[in-house]
CSV table of C-alpha atoms in Angstrom, one decimal:
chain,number,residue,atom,x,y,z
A,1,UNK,CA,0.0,0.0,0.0
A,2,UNK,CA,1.1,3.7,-0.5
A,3,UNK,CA,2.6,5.6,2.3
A,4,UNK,CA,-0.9,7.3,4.4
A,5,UNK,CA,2.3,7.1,0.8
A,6,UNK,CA,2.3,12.9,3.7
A,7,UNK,CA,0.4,22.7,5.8
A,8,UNK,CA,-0.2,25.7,7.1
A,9,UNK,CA,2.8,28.1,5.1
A,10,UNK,CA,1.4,29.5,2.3
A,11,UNK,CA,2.2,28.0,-1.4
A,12,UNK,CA,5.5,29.5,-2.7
A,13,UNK,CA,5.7,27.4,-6.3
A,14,UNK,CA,3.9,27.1,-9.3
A,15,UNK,CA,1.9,23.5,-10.1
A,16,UNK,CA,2.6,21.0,-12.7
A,17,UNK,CA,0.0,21.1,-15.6
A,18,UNK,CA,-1.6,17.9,-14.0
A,19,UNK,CA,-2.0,19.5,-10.6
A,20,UNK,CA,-3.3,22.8,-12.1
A,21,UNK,CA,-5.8,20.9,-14.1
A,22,UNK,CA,-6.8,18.6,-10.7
A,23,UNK,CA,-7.4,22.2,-9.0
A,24,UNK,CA,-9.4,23.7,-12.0
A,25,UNK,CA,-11.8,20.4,-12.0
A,26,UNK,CA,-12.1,20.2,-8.2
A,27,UNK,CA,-13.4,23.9,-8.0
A,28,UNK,CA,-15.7,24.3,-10.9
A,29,UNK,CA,-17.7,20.9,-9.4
A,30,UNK,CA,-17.7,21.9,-5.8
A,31,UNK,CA,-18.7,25.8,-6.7
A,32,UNK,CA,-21.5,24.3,-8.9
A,33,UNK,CA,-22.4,21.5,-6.2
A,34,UNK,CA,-22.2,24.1,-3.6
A,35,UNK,CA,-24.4,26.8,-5.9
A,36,UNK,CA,-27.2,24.1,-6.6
A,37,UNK,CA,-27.4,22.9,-2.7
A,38,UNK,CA,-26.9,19.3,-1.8
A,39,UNK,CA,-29.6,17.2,-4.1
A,40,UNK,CA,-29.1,13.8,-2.9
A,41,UNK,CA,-31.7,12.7,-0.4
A,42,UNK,CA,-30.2,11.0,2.6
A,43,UNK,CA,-31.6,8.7,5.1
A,44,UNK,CA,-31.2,11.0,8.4
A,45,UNK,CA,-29.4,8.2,10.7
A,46,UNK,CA,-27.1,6.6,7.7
A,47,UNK,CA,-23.9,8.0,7.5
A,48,UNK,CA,-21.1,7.4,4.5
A,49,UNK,CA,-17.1,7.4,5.2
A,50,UNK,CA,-15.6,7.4,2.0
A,51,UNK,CA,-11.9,5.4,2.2
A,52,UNK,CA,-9.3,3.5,0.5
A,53,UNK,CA,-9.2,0.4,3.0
A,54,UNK,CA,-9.6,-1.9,-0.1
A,55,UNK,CA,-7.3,-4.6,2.0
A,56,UNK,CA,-9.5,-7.3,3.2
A,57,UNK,CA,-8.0,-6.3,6.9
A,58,UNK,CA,-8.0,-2.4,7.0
A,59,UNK,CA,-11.2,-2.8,5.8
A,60,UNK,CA,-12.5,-4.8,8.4
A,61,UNK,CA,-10.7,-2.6,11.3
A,62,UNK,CA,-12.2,0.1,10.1
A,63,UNK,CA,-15.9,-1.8,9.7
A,64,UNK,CA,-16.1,-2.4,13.4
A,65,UNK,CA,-14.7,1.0,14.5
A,66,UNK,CA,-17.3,2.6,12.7
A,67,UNK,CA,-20.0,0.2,14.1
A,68,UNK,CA,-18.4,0.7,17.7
A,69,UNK,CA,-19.0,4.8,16.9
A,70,UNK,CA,-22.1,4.8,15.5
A,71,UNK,CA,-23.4,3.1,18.5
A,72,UNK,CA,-22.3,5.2,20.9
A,73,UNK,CA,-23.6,8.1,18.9
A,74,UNK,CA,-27.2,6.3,17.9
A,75,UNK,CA,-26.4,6.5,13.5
A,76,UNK,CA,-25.3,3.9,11.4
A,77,UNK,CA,-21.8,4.3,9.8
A,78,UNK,CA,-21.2,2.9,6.4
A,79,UNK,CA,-17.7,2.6,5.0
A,80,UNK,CA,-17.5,2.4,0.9
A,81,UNK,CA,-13.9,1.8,0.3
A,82,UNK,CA,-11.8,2.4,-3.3
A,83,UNK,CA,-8.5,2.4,-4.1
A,84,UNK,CA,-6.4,5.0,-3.3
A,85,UNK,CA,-5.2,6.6,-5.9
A,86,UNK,CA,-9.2,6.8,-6.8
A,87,UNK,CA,-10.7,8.7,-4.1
A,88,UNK,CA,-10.0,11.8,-5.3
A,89,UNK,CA,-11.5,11.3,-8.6
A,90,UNK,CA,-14.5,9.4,-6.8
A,91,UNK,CA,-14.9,12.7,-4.6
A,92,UNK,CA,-15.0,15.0,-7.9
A,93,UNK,CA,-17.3,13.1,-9.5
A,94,UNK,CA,-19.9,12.6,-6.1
A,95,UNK,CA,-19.4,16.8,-5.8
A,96,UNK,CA,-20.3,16.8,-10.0
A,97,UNK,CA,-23.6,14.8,-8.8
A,98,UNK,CA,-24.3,16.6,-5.6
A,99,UNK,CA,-23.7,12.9,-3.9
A,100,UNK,CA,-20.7,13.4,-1.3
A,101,UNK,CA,-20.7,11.0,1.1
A,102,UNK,CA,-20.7,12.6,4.6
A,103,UNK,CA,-16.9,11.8,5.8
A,104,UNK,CA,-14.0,11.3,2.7
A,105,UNK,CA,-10.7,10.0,4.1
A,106,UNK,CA,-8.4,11.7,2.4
A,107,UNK,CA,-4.3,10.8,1.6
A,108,UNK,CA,-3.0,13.7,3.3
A,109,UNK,CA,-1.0,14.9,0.4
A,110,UNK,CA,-4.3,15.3,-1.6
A,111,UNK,CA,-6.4,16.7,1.0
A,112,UNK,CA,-4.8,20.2,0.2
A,113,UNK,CA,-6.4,20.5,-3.5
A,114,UNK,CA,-10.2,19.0,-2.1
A,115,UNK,CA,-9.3,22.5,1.0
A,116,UNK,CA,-8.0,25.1,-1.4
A,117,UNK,CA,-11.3,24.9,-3.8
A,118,UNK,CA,-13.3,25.1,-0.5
A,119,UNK,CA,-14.7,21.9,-0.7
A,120,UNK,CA,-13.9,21.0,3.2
A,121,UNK,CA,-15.3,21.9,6.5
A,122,UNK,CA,-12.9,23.8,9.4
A,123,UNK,CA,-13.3,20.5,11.5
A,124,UNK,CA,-12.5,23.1,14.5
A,125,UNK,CA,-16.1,24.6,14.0
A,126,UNK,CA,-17.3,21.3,14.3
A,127,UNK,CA,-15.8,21.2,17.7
A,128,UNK,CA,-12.8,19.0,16.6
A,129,UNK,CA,-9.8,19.8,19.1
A,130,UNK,CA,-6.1,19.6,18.6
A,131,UNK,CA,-4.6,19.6,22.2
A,132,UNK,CA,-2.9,16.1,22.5
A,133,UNK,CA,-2.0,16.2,18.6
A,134,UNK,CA,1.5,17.4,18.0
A,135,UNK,CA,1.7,20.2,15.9
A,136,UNK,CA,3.7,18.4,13.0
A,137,UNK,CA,0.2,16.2,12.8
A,138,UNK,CA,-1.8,19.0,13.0
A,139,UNK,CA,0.0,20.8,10.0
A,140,UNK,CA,-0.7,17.2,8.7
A,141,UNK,CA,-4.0,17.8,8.4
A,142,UNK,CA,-4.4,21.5,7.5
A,143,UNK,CA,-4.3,23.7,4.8
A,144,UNK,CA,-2.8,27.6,5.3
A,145,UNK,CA,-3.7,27.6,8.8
A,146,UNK,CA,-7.7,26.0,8.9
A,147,UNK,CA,-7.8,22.3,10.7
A,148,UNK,CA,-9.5,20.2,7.9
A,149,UNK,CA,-8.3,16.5,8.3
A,150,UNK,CA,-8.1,14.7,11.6
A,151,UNK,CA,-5.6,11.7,11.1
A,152,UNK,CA,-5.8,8.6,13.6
A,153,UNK,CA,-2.4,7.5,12.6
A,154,UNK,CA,0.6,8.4,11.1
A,155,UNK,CA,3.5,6.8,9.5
A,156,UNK,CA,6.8,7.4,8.2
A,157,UNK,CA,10.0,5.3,6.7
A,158,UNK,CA,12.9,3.5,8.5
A,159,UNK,CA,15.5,1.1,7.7
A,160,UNK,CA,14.3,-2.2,8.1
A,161,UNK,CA,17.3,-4.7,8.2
A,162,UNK,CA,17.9,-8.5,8.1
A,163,UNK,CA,19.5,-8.9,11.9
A,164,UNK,CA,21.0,-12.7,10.5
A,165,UNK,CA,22.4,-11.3,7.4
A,166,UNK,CA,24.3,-8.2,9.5
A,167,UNK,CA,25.2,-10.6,12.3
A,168,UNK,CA,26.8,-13.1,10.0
A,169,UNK,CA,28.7,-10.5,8.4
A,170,UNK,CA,29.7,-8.3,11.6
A,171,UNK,CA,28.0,-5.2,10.3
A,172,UNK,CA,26.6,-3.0,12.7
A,173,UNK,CA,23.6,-1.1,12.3
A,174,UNK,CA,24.3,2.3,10.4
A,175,UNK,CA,23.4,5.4,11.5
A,176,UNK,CA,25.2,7.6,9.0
A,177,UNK,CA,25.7,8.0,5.2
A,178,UNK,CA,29.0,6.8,5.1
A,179,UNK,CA,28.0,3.4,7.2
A,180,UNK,CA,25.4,2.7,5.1
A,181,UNK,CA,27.0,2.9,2.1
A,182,UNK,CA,30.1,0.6,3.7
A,183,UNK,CA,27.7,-1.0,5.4
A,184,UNK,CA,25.9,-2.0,2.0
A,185,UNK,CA,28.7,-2.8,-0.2
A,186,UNK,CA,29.8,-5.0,2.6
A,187,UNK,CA,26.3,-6.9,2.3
A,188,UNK,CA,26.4,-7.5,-1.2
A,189,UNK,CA,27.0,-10.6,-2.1
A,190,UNK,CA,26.3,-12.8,-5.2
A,191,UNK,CA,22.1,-12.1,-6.2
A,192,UNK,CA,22.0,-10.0,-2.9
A,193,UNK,CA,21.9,-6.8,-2.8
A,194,UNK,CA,23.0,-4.9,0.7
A,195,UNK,CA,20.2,-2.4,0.2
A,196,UNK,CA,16.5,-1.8,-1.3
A,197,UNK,CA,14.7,1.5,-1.7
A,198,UNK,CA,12.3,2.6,-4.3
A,199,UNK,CA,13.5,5.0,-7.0
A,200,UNK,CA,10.1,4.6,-9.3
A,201,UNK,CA,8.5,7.1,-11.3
A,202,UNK,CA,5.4,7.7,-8.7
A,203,UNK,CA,4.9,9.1,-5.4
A,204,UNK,CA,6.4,6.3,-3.5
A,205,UNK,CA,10.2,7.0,-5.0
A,206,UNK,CA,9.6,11.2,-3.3
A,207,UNK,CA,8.4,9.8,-0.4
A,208,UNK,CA,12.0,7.4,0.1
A,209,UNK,CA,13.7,10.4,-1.1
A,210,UNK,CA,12.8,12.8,1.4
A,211,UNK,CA,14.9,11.6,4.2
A,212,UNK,CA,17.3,11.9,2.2
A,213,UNK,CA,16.5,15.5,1.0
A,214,UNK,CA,15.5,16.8,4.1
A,215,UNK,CA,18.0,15.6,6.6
A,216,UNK,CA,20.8,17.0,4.5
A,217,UNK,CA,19.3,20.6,4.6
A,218,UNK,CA,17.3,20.1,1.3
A,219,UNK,CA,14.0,21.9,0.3
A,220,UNK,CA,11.1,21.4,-1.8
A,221,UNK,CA,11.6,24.7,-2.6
A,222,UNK,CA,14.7,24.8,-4.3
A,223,UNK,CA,15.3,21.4,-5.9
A,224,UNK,CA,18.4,22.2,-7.9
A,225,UNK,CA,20.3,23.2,-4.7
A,226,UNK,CA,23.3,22.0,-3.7
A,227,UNK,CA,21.9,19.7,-0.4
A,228,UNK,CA,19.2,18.2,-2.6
A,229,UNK,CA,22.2,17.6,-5.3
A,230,UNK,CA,24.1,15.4,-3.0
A,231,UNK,CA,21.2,13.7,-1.5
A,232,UNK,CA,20.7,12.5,-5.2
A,233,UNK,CA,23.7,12.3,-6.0
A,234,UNK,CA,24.2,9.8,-2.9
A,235,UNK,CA,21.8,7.6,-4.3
A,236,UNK,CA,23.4,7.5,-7.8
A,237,UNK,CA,26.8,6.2,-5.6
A,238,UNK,CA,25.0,3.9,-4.0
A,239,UNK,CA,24.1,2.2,-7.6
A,240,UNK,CA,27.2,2.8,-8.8
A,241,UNK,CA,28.5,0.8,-6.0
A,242,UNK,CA,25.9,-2.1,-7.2
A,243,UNK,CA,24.6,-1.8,-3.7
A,244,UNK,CA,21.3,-1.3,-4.9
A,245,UNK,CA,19.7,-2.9,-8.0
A,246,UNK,CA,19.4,-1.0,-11.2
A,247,UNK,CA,15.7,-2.0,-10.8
A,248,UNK,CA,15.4,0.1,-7.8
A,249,UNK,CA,14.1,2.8,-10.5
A,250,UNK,CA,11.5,1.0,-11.4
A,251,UNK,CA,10.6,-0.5,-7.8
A,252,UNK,CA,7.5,0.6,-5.7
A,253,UNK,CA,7.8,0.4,-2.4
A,254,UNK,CA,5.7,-3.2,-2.0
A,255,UNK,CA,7.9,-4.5,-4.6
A,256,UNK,CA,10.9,-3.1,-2.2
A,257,UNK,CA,9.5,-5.5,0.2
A,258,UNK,CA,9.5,-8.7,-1.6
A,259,UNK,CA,13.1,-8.4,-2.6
A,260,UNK,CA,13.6,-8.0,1.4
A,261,UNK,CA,11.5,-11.0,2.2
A,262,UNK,CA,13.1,-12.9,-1.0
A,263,UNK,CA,16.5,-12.4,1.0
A,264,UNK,CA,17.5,-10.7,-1.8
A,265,UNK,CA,18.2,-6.8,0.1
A,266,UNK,CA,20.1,-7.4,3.6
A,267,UNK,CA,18.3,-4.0,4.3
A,268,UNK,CA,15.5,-1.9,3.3
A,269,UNK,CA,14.0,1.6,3.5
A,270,UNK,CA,10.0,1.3,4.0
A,271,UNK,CA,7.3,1.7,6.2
A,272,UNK,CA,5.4,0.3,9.3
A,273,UNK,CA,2.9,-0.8,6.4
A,274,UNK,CA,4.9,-4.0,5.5
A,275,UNK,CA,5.3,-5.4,9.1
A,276,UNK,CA,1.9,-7.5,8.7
A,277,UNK,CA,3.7,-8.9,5.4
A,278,UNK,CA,6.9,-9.4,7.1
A,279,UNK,CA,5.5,-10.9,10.0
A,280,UNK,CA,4.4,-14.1,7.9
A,281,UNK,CA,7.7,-15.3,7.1
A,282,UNK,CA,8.5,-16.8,10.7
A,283,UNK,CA,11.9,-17.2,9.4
A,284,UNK,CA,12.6,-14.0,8.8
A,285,UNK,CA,14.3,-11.7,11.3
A,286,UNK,CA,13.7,-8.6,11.0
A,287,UNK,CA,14.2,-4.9,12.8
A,288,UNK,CA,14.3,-1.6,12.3
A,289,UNK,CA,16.4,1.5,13.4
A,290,UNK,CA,16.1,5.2,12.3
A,291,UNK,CA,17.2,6.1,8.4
A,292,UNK,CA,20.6,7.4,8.4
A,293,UNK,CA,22.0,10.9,8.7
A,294,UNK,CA,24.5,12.9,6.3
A,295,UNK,CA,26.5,13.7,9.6
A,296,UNK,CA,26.5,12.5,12.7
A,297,UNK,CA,24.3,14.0,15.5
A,298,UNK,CA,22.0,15.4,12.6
A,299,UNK,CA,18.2,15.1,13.0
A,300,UNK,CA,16.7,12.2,10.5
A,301,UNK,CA,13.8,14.1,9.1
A,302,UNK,CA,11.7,11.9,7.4
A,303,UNK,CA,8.1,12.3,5.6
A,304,UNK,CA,4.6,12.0,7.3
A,305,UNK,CA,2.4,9.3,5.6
A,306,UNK,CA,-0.9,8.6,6.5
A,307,UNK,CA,-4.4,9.7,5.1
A,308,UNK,CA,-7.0,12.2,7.2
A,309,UNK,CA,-10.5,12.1,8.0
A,310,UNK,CA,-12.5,15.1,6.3
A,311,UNK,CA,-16.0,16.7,6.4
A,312,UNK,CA,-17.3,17.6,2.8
A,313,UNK,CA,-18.9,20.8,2.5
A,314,UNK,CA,-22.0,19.6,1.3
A,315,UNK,CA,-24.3,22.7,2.5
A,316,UNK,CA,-26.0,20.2,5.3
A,317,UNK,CA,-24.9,22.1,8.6
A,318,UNK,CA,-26.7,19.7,11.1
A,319,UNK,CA,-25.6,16.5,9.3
A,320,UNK,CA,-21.8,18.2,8.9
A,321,UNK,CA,-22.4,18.5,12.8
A,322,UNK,CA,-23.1,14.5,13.2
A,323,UNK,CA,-20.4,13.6,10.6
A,324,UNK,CA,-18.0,16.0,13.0
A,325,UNK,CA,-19.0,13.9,15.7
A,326,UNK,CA,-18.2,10.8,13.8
A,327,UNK,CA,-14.5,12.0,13.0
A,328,UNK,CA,-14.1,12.8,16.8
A,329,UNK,CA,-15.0,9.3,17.2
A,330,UNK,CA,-12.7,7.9,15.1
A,331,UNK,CA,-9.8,10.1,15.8
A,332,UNK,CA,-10.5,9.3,19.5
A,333,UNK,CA,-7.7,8.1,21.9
A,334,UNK,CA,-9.0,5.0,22.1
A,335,UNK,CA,-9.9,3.9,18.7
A,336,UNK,CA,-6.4,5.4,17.5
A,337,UNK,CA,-4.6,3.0,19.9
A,338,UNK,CA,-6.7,-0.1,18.6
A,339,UNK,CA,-6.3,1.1,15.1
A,340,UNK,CA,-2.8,1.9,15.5
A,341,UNK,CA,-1.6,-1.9,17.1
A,342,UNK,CA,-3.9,-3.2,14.4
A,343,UNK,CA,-2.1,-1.4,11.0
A,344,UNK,CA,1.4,-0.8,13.2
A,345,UNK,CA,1.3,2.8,12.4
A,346,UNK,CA,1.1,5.0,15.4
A,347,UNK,CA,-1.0,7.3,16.7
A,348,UNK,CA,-1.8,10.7,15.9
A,349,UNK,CA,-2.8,11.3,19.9
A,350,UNK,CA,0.2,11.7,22.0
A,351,UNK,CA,-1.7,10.1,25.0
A,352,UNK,CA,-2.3,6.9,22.7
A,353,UNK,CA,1.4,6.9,20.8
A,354,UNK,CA,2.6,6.9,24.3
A,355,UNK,CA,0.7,3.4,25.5
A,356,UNK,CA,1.4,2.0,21.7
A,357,UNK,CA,5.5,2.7,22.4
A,358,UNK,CA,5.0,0.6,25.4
A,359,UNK,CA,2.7,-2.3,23.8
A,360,UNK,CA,5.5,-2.0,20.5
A,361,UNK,CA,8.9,-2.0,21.6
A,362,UNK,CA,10.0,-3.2,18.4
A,363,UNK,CA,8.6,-0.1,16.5
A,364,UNK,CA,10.0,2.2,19.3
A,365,UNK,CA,12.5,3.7,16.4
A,366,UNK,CA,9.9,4.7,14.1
A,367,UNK,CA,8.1,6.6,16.8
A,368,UNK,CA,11.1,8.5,17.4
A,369,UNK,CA,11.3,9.1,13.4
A,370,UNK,CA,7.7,10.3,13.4
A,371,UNK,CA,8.6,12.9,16.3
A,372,UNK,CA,10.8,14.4,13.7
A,373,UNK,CA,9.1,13.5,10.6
A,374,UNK,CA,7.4,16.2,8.2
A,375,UNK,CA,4.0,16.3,5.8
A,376,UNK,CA,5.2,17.1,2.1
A,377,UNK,CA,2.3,19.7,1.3
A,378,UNK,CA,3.5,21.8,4.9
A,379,UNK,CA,5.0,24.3,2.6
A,380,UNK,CA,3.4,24.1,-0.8
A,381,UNK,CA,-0.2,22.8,0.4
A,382,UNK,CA,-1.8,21.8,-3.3
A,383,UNK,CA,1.5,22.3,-5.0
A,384,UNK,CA,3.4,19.5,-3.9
A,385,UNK,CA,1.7,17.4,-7.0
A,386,UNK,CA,4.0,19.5,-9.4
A,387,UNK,CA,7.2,19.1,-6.9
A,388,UNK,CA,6.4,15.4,-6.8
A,389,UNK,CA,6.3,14.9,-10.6
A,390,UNK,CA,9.1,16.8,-11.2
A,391,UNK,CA,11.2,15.1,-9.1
A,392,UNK,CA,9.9,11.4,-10.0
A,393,UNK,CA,11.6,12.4,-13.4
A,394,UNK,CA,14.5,13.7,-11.9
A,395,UNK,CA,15.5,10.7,-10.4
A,396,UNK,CA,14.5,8.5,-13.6
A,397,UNK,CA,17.3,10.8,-15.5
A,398,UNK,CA,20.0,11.2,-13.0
A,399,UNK,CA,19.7,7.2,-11.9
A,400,UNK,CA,19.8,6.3,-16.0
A,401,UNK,CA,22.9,8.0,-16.2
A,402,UNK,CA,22.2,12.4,-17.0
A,403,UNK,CA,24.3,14.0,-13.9
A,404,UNK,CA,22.6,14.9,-10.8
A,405,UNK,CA,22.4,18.7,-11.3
A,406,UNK,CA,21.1,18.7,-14.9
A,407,UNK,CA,17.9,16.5,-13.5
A,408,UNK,CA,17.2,18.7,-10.5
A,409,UNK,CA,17.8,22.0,-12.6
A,410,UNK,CA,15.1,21.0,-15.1
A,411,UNK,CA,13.0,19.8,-12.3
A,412,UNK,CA,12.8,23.0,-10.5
A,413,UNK,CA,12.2,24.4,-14.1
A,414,UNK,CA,9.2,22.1,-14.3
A,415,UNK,CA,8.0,22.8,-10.9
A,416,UNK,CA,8.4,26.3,-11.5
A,417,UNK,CA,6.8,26.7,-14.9
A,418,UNK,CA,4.4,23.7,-15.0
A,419,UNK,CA,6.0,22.4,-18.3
């Protein structure tokens, strides 16, 4: 599955042509929804959350937590899941036809175009508060400033390794650049490789990149600079070391995880998303320790993942009021911890991330990565789309060969421009 594959500064970039056009399409059908009024009749106590928990267990998880809050508030909550990378287009479409359901889960990388057309509801208003949410969450889940998506959980990337393989070898964990790249060349060996990451032409190669970026000073404003050069250009001498395979750019992050389970990557960057995967190969001994730093003693800033409950604007205050009450059910303390030990991504709730470090020890490192972990769209809100396709072809250029600095100028020249 894609990080959930992640907002309050103001947008300082221009949008790719795709992201423009998303933007265009979402406000014309939510002005027009919101212009003719919200047609679709609606039985008073049935309630709709829109999601993408297409996965037989996520969807199930989320099934009874919604049966366990619409109890306690007297409606009945019905999930209708679809994939993820088709919820946004669902949600246009059900704004086109004046059919929103009454709750759309959002990825939180998205939620910023479905906010800046006004198509969202300030959950605040709805009595939504944000006191035992640290504020990186809550940026999460905003858009310039306005709380619009409540998130239950949270995830981020670490570096999963093969304890065996590094024992057999005498390879300690690394916690810098220059360890891991010893420490892969060390660990590669015959059809194994001594690391796997996703370079692919899609959102989950930026999401793996932007440790990378970010904990060596980079910026999603200024992609040809000279940190986000040498983050890329670490990559490309991690390939040229054939430490990584010359798949990786054509890797998602799932397919990341086979070649880890296949014992053919000693180590891995990915997310708490694979541990139910990983966890059915008894043989397998895995764990996990923070992704490493440029320098030692440096902060390893990673991305938020995760997706975010949101209130459509559908022009229905007093069912917006019941839907509000839902999310606050959803996003409670209590259902965050039994979601969060259920998916292995952890809470959103300080309060509940807290008990779930104590009932995980083994994840205790990718709590500490979420502490300092940050959303993409923090800075750029709906333009991060153009960002992220300008830097998936980045890396498809400088990874085939064009040097590091010719693929970042042109993709700040794309993310600039739009072309």
């Amino acid at each position: 599955m894609t990080a959930h594959p992640p907002v309050a500064a103001p947008r300082t970039r221009g949008r790719s042509r795709r992201a423009v056009t998303s933007f265009a399409a979402v406000s014309v059908l939510i002005s027009s929804a919101a212009l003719a009024g919200c047609a679709q009749q609606r039985d008073d106590d049935v309630y709709t959350v829109m999601n993408s928990s297409t996965d037989e267990t996520y969807h199930r998880w989320d099934a009874e937590a919604m049966a366990r809050c619409g109890k306690r508030l007297g409606v009945t909550v019905e999930q209708q899941s679809v994939p993820a990378s088709q919820v946004m287009t669902k949600a246009l479409r059900m704004a086109s036809s004046k059919s929103l359901p009454d709750i759309v889960q959002f990825d939180a990388s998205e939620m910023p175009t479905f906010a800046e057309a006004g198509g969202l509801v300030d959950l605040r208003t709805l009595g939504l508060g944000t006191e035992d949410v640290p504020e990186g969450i809550v940026d999460f889940g905003s858009y310039e400033g306005t709380y619009y998506g409540a998130a239950r959980s949270v995830n981020t990337l670490a570096l999963f390794y093969n304890k065996d393989i590094l024992d057999e070898a005498g390879v300690k964990v690394p916690t810098t650049w220059e360890e891991l790249r010893q420490a892969a060349k060390k660990l590669t060996r015959g059809k194994r490789y001594g690391l796997a990451l996703s370079a692919g032409g899609a959102e989950d190669g930026v999401f793996q990149f932007t440790p990378f970026m970010w904990s060596n000073g980079g910026d999603e404003t200024d992609l040809d600079s000279p940190e986000v050069v040498e983050a890329l250009d670490y990559w490309k001498a991690l390939l040229q070391d054939g430490s990584l395979s010359k798949s990786t750019v054509n890797w998602t992050q799932a397919d990341v995880n086979d070649q880890f389970m296949a014992g053919n990557a000693a180590m891995m960057i990915n997310g708490p998303w694979q541990v139910e995967t990983l966890n059915t190969k008894k043989s397998l001994h895995w764990e996990i320790a923070q992704i490493p730093v440029p320098e030692r003693g440096a902060d390893s800033v990673g991305p938020l993942g995760g997706a975010v409950l949101t209130v459509p604007d559908t022009g229905d205050t007093e069912r917006e009021k019941t839907a509000g009450r839902i999310v606050a059910c959803l996003a409670s303390e209590e259902e965050q911890l039994t979601y969060a030990l259920n998916s292995w991504m952890v809470p959103a709730n300080e309060k509940a991330a807290a008990e779930w470090r104590e009932r995980v020890p083994e994840l205790d490192a990718l709590a500490d990565q979420v502490a300092a972990a940050r959303s993409r769209t923090a800075k750029l809100g709906a333009g991060w789309s153009g960002v992220s396709l300008a830097l998936q072809s980045a890396f498809q250029s400088a990874l085939t060969g064009q040097s590091s600095e010719a693929a970042l100028k042109r993709a700040q020249q794309r993310a600039t421009s739009g072309n």
